[in-house]
Short mmCIF file of C-alpha atoms in Angstrom, two decimals:
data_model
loop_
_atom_site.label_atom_id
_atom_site.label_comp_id
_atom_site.label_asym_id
_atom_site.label_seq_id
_atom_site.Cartn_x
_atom_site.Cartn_y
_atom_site.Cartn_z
CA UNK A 1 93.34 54.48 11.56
CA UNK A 2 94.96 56.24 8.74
CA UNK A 3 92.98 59.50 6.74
CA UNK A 4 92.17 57.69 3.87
CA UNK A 5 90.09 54.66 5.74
CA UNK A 6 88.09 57.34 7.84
CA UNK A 7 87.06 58.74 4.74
CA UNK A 8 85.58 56.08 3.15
CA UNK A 9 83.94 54.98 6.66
CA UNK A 10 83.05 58.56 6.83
CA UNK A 11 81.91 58.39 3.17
CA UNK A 12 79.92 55.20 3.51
CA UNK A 13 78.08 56.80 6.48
CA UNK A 14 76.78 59.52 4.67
CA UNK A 15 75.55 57.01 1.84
CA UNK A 16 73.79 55.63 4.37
CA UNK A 17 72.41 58.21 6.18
CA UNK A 18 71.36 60.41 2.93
CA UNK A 19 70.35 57.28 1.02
CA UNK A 20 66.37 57.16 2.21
CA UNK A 21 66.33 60.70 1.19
CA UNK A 22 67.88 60.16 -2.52
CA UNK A 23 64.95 57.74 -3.34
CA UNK A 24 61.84 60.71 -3.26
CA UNK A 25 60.41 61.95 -5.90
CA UNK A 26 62.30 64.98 -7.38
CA UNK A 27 59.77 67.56 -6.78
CA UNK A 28 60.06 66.76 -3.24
CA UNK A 29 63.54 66.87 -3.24
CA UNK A 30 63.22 70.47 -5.11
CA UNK A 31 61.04 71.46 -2.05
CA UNK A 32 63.12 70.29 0.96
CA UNK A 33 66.11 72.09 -1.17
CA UNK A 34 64.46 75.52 -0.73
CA UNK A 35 63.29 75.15 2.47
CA UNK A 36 66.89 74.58 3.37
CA UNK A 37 68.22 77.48 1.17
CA UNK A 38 66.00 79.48 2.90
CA UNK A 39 66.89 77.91 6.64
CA UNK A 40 70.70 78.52 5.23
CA UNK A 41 70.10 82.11 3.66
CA UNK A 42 67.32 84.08 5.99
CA UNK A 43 67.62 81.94 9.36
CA UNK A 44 71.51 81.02 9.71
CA UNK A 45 73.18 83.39 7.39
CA UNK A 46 75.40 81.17 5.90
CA UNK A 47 77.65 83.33 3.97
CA UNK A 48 75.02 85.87 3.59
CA UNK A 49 77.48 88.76 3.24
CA UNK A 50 79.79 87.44 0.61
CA UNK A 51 76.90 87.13 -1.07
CA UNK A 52 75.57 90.58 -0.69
CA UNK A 53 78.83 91.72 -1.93
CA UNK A 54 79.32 89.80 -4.65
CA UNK A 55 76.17 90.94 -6.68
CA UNK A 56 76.33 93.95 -5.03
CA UNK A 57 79.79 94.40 -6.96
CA UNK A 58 78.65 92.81 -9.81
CA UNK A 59 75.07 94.77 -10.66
CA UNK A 60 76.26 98.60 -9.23
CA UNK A 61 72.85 99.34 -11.25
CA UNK A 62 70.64 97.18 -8.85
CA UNK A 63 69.06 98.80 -6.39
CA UNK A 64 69.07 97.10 -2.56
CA UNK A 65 66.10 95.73 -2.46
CA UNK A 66 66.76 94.36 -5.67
CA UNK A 67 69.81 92.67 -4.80
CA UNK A 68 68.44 91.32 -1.85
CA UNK A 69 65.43 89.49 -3.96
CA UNK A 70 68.61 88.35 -6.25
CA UNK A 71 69.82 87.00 -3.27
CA UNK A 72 66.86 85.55 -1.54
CA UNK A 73 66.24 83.41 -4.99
CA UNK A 74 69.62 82.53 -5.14
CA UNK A 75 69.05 80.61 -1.29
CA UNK A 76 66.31 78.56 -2.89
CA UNK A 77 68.29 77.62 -5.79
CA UNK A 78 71.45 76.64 -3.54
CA UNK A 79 69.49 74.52 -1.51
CA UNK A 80 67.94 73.25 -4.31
CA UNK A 81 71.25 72.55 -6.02
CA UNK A 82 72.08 70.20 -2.43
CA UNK A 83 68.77 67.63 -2.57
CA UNK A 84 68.78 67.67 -6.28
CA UNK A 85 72.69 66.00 -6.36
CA UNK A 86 71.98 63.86 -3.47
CA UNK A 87 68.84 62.65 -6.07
CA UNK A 88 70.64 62.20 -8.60
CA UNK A 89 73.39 59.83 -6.76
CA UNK A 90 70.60 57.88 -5.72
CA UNK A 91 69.57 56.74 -9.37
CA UNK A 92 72.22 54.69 -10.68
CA UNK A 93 70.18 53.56 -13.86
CA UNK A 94 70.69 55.82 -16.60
CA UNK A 95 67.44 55.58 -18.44
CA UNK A 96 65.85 56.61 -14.87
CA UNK A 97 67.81 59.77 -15.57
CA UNK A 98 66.96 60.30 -18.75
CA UNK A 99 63.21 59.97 -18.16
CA UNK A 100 63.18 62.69 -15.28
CA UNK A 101 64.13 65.34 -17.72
CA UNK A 102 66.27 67.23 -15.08
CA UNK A 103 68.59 68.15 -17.93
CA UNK A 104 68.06 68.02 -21.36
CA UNK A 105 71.20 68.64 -23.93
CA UNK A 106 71.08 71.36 -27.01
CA UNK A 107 73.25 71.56 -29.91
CA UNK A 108 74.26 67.80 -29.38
CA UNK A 109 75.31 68.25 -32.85
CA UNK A 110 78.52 70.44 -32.25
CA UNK A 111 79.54 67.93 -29.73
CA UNK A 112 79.11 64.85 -32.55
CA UNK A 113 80.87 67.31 -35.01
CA UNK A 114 83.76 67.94 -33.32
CA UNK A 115 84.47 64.17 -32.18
CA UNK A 116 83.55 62.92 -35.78
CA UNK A 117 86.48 65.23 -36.86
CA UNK A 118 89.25 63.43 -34.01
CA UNK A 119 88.87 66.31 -32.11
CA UNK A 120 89.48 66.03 -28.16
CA UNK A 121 87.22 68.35 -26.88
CA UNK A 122 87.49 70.86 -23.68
CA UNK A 123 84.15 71.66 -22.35
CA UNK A 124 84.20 74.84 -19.90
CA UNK A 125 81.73 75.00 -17.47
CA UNK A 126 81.39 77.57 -14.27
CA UNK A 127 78.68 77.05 -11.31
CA UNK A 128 75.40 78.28 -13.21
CA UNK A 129 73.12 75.51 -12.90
CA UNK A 130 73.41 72.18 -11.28
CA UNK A 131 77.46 71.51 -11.28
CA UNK A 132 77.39 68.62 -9.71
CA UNK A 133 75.22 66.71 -12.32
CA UNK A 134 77.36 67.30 -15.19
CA UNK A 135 78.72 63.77 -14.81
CA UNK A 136 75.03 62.63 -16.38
CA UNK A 137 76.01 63.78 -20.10
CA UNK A 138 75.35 60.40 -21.69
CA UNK A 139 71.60 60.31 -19.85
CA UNK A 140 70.42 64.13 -21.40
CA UNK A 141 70.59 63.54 -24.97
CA UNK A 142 67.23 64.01 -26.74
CA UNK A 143 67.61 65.48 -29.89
CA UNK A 144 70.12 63.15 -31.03
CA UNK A 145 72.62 60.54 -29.55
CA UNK A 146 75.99 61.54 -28.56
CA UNK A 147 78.27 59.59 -30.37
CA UNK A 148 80.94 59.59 -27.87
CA UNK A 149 80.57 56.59 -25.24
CA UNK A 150 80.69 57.49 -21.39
CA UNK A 151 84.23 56.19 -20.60
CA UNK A 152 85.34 58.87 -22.67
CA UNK A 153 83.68 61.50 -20.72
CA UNK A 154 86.23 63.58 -18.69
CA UNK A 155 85.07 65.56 -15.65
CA UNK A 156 87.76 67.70 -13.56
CA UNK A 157 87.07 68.36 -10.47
CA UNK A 158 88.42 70.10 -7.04
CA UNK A 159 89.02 67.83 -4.02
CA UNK A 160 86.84 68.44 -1.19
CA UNK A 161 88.67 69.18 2.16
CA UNK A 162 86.86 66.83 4.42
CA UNK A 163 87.56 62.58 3.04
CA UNK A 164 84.36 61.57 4.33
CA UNK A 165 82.43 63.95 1.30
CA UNK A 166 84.86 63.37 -0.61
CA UNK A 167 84.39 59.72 -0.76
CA UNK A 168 80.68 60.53 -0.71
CA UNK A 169 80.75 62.67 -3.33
CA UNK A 170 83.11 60.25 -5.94
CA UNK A 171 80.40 58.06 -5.29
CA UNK A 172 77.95 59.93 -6.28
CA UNK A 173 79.16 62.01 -8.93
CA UNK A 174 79.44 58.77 -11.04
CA UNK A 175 76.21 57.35 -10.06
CA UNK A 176 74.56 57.45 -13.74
CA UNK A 177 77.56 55.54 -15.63
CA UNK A 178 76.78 52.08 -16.14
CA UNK A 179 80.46 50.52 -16.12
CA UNK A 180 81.59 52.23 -12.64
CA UNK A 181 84.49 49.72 -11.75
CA UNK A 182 86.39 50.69 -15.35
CA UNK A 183 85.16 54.22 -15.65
CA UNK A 184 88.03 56.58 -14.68
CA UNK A 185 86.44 59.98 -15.55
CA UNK A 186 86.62 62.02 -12.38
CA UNK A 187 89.73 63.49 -12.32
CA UNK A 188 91.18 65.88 -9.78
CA UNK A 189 92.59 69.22 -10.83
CA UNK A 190 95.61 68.14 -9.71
CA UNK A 191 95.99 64.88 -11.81
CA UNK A 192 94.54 67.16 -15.06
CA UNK A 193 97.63 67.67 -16.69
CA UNK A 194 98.79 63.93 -16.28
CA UNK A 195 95.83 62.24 -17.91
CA UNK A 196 95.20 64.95 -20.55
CA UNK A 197 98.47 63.80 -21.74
CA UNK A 198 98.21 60.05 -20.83
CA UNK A 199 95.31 60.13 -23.17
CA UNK A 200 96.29 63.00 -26.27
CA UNK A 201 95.89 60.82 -28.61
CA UNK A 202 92.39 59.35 -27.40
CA UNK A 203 89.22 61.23 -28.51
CA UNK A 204 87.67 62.65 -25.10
CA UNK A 205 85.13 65.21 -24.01
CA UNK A 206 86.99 66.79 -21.14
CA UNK A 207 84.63 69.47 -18.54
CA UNK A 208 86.31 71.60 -17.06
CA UNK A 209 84.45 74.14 -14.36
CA UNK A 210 86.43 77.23 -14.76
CA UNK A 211 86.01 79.48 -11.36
CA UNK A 212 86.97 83.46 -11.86
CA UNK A 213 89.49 83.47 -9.00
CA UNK A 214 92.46 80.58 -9.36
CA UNK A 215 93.33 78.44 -6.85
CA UNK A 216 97.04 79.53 -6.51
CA UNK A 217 99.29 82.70 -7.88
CA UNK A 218 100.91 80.21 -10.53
CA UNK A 219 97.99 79.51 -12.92
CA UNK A 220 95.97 83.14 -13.25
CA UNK A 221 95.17 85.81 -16.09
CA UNK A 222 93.44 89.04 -15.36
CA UNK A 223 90.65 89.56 -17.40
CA UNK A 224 90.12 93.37 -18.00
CA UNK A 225 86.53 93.41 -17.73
CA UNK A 226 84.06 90.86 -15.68
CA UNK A 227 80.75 91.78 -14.13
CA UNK A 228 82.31 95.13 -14.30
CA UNK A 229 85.23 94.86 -12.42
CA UNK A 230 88.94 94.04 -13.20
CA UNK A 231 88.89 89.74 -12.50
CA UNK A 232 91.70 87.16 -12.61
CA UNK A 233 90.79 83.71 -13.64
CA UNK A 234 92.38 80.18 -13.50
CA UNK A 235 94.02 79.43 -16.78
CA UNK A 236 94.51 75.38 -16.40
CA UNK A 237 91.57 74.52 -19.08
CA UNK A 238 92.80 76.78 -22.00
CA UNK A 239 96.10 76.66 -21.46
CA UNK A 240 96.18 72.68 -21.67
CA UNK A 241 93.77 73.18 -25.03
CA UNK A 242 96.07 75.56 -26.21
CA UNK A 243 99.08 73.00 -25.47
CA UNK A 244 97.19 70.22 -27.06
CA UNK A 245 95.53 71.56 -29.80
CA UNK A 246 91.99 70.97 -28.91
CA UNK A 247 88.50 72.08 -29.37
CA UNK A 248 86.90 74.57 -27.07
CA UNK A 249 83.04 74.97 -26.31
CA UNK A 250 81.42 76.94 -23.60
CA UNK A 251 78.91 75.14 -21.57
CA UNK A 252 75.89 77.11 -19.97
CA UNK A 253 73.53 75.51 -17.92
CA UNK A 254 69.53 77.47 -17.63
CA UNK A 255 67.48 76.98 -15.31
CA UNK A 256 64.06 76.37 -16.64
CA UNK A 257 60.68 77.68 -15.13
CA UNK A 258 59.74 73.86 -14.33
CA UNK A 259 62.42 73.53 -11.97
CA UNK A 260 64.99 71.41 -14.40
CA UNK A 261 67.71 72.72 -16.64
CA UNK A 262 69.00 72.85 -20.24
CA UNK A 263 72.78 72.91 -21.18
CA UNK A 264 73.71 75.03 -24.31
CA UNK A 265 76.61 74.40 -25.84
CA UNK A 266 78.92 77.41 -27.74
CA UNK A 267 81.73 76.89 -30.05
CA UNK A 268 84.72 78.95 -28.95
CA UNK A 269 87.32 77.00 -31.13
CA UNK A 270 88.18 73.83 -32.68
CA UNK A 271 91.96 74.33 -32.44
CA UNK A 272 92.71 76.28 -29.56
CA UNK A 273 96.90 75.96 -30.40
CA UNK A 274 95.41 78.85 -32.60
CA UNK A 275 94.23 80.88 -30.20
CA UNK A 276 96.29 82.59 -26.81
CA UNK A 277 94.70 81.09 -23.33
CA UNK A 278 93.74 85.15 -22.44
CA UNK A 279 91.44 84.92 -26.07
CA UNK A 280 90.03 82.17 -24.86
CA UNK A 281 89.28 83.23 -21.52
CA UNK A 282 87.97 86.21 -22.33
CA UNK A 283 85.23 84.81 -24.65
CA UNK A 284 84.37 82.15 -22.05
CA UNK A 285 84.24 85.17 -20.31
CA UNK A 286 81.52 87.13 -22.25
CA UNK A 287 79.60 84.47 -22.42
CA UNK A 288 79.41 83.46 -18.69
CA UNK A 289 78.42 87.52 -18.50
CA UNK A 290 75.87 87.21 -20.54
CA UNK A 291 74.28 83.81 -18.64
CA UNK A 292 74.80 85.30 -15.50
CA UNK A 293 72.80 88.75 -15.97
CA UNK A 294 69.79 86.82 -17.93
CA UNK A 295 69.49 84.56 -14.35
CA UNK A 296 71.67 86.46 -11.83
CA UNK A 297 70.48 83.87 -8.75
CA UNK A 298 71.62 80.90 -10.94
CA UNK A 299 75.26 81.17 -9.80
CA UNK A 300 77.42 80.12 -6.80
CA UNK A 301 78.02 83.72 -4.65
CA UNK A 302 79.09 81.89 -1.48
CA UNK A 303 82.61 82.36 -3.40
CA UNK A 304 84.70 84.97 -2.71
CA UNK A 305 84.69 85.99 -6.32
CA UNK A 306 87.00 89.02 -6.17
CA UNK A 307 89.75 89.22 -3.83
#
């Protein structure tokens, strides 16, 4: 049996098996989540020095015990972060979506700006938040309507090793969009490149998470200052804006006291040809700074984020 038919067996297994557990209510699905952060964080460890020295590198102020409550919270919210994306793949109506609340959209408006003007628009993300339900954009406008239609909503992604989530995950990243069979939105960093340009002179709203530490020696700039420490970054989202011309807005994505989250959207540029990929970087920079320290456990630190 070749890899790519184990997968989707794999794939469809997991469906199957997480399926009963997609369809409770989302406040149970937020409780399970921290009981598993915390069965993750305090009982198995799971990563539980890389974490440590990740904020411990990034807040030098912070006292231990400090750190370790950063940490502690940051358990909850990773669990959390699990049972909430295995919810969300099991609600494949849209409106069911958009009546939970579990993100809500601001400044829809520079969004609608931007596209009314032709612009193609790069939206970079990080792991603050909920990453994996950024594929619900159409579902968390409530101030106004996003005039761009889901099929052209871009999200780039990085493969999973293991085919089975992989499969699993496809699945249920696009659970929300209503035309699945002709949406073609989840695109693999390593395919980027080939459908930004299959599609430059489409209008699209491309999100791209943009990690600190690149995936290869080929595609990195150092950024002088990050969390207080000397940080190279992956380059691929503003250095294809730059190529193409594009817009650029910063996505951040807060965790409110109810337990959901609100994405705020930041204009970096609207023609980023005008701008060199290390400027851009290093204001997507700032800003993911300044997100982090307001909500320091609201990040992924099971990264190695400095190498």
């Amino acid at each position: 049996m070749d890899h790519t038919k184990k997968g989707k067996i794999g794939g469809t297994l997991i469906f199957a098996i997480t399926r009963p557990l997609a369809i409770l209510p989302l406040s149970w699905q937020r409780t399970l989540g921290r009981f598993l952060g915390w069965l993750a964080g305090d009982v198995i460890g799971y990563r539980r020095d890389v974490v440590i020295t990740n904020l411990s590198r990034a807040f030098p102020e912070k006292q231990y015990h400090e750190i370790s409550d950063i940490c502690r919270r940051f358990y909850r919210h990773f669990g959390k972060v699990f049972t909430e994306a295995l919810w969300f793949g099991g609600h494949s109506n849209p409106r069911t979506l958009h009546k939970s609340h579990i993100v809500e959209m601001k400044n829809i408006s520079l969004l609608n700006e931007l596209y009314d003007k032709g612009k193609s628009i790069f939206v970079m993300a990080s792991h603050n938040g909920n990453w994996e339900l950024y594929g619900g954009y159409i579902s968390y406008a409530y101030e106004e309507k996003l005039k761009c239609p889901e099929n052209d909503f871009c999200v780039i992604y990085k493969k999973m090793s293991s085919r089975s989530f992989e499969q699993f995950m496809t699945r249920n990243r696009i659970a929300p969009i209503v035309d699945k069979d002709n949406f073609d939105g989840m695109v693999e960093t390593d395919l980027a490149l080939r459908y930004c340009l299959k599609h430059r002179q489409d209008k699209k709203i491309y999100t791209f998470i943009t990690d600190q530490y690149p995936y290869s020696d080929r595609s990195k700039v150092k950024i002088e200052s990050f969390l207080n420490q000397p940080t190279y970054s992956m380059d691929g989202a503003p250095a294809l804006a730059h190529k193409l011309g594009m817009a650029v807005v910063y996505l951040n994505m807060r965790e409110k006291e109810d337990g959901n989250y609100e994405m705020e959207l930041t204009r970096i540029c609207e023609d980023a040809s005008q701008m060199s990929v290390s400027e851009i970087l290093t204001q997507y920079y700032r800003l993911l700074e300044e997100d982090i320290k307001a909500q320091p456990w609201n990040y992924l630190w099971t990264h190695k984020r400095w190498k």
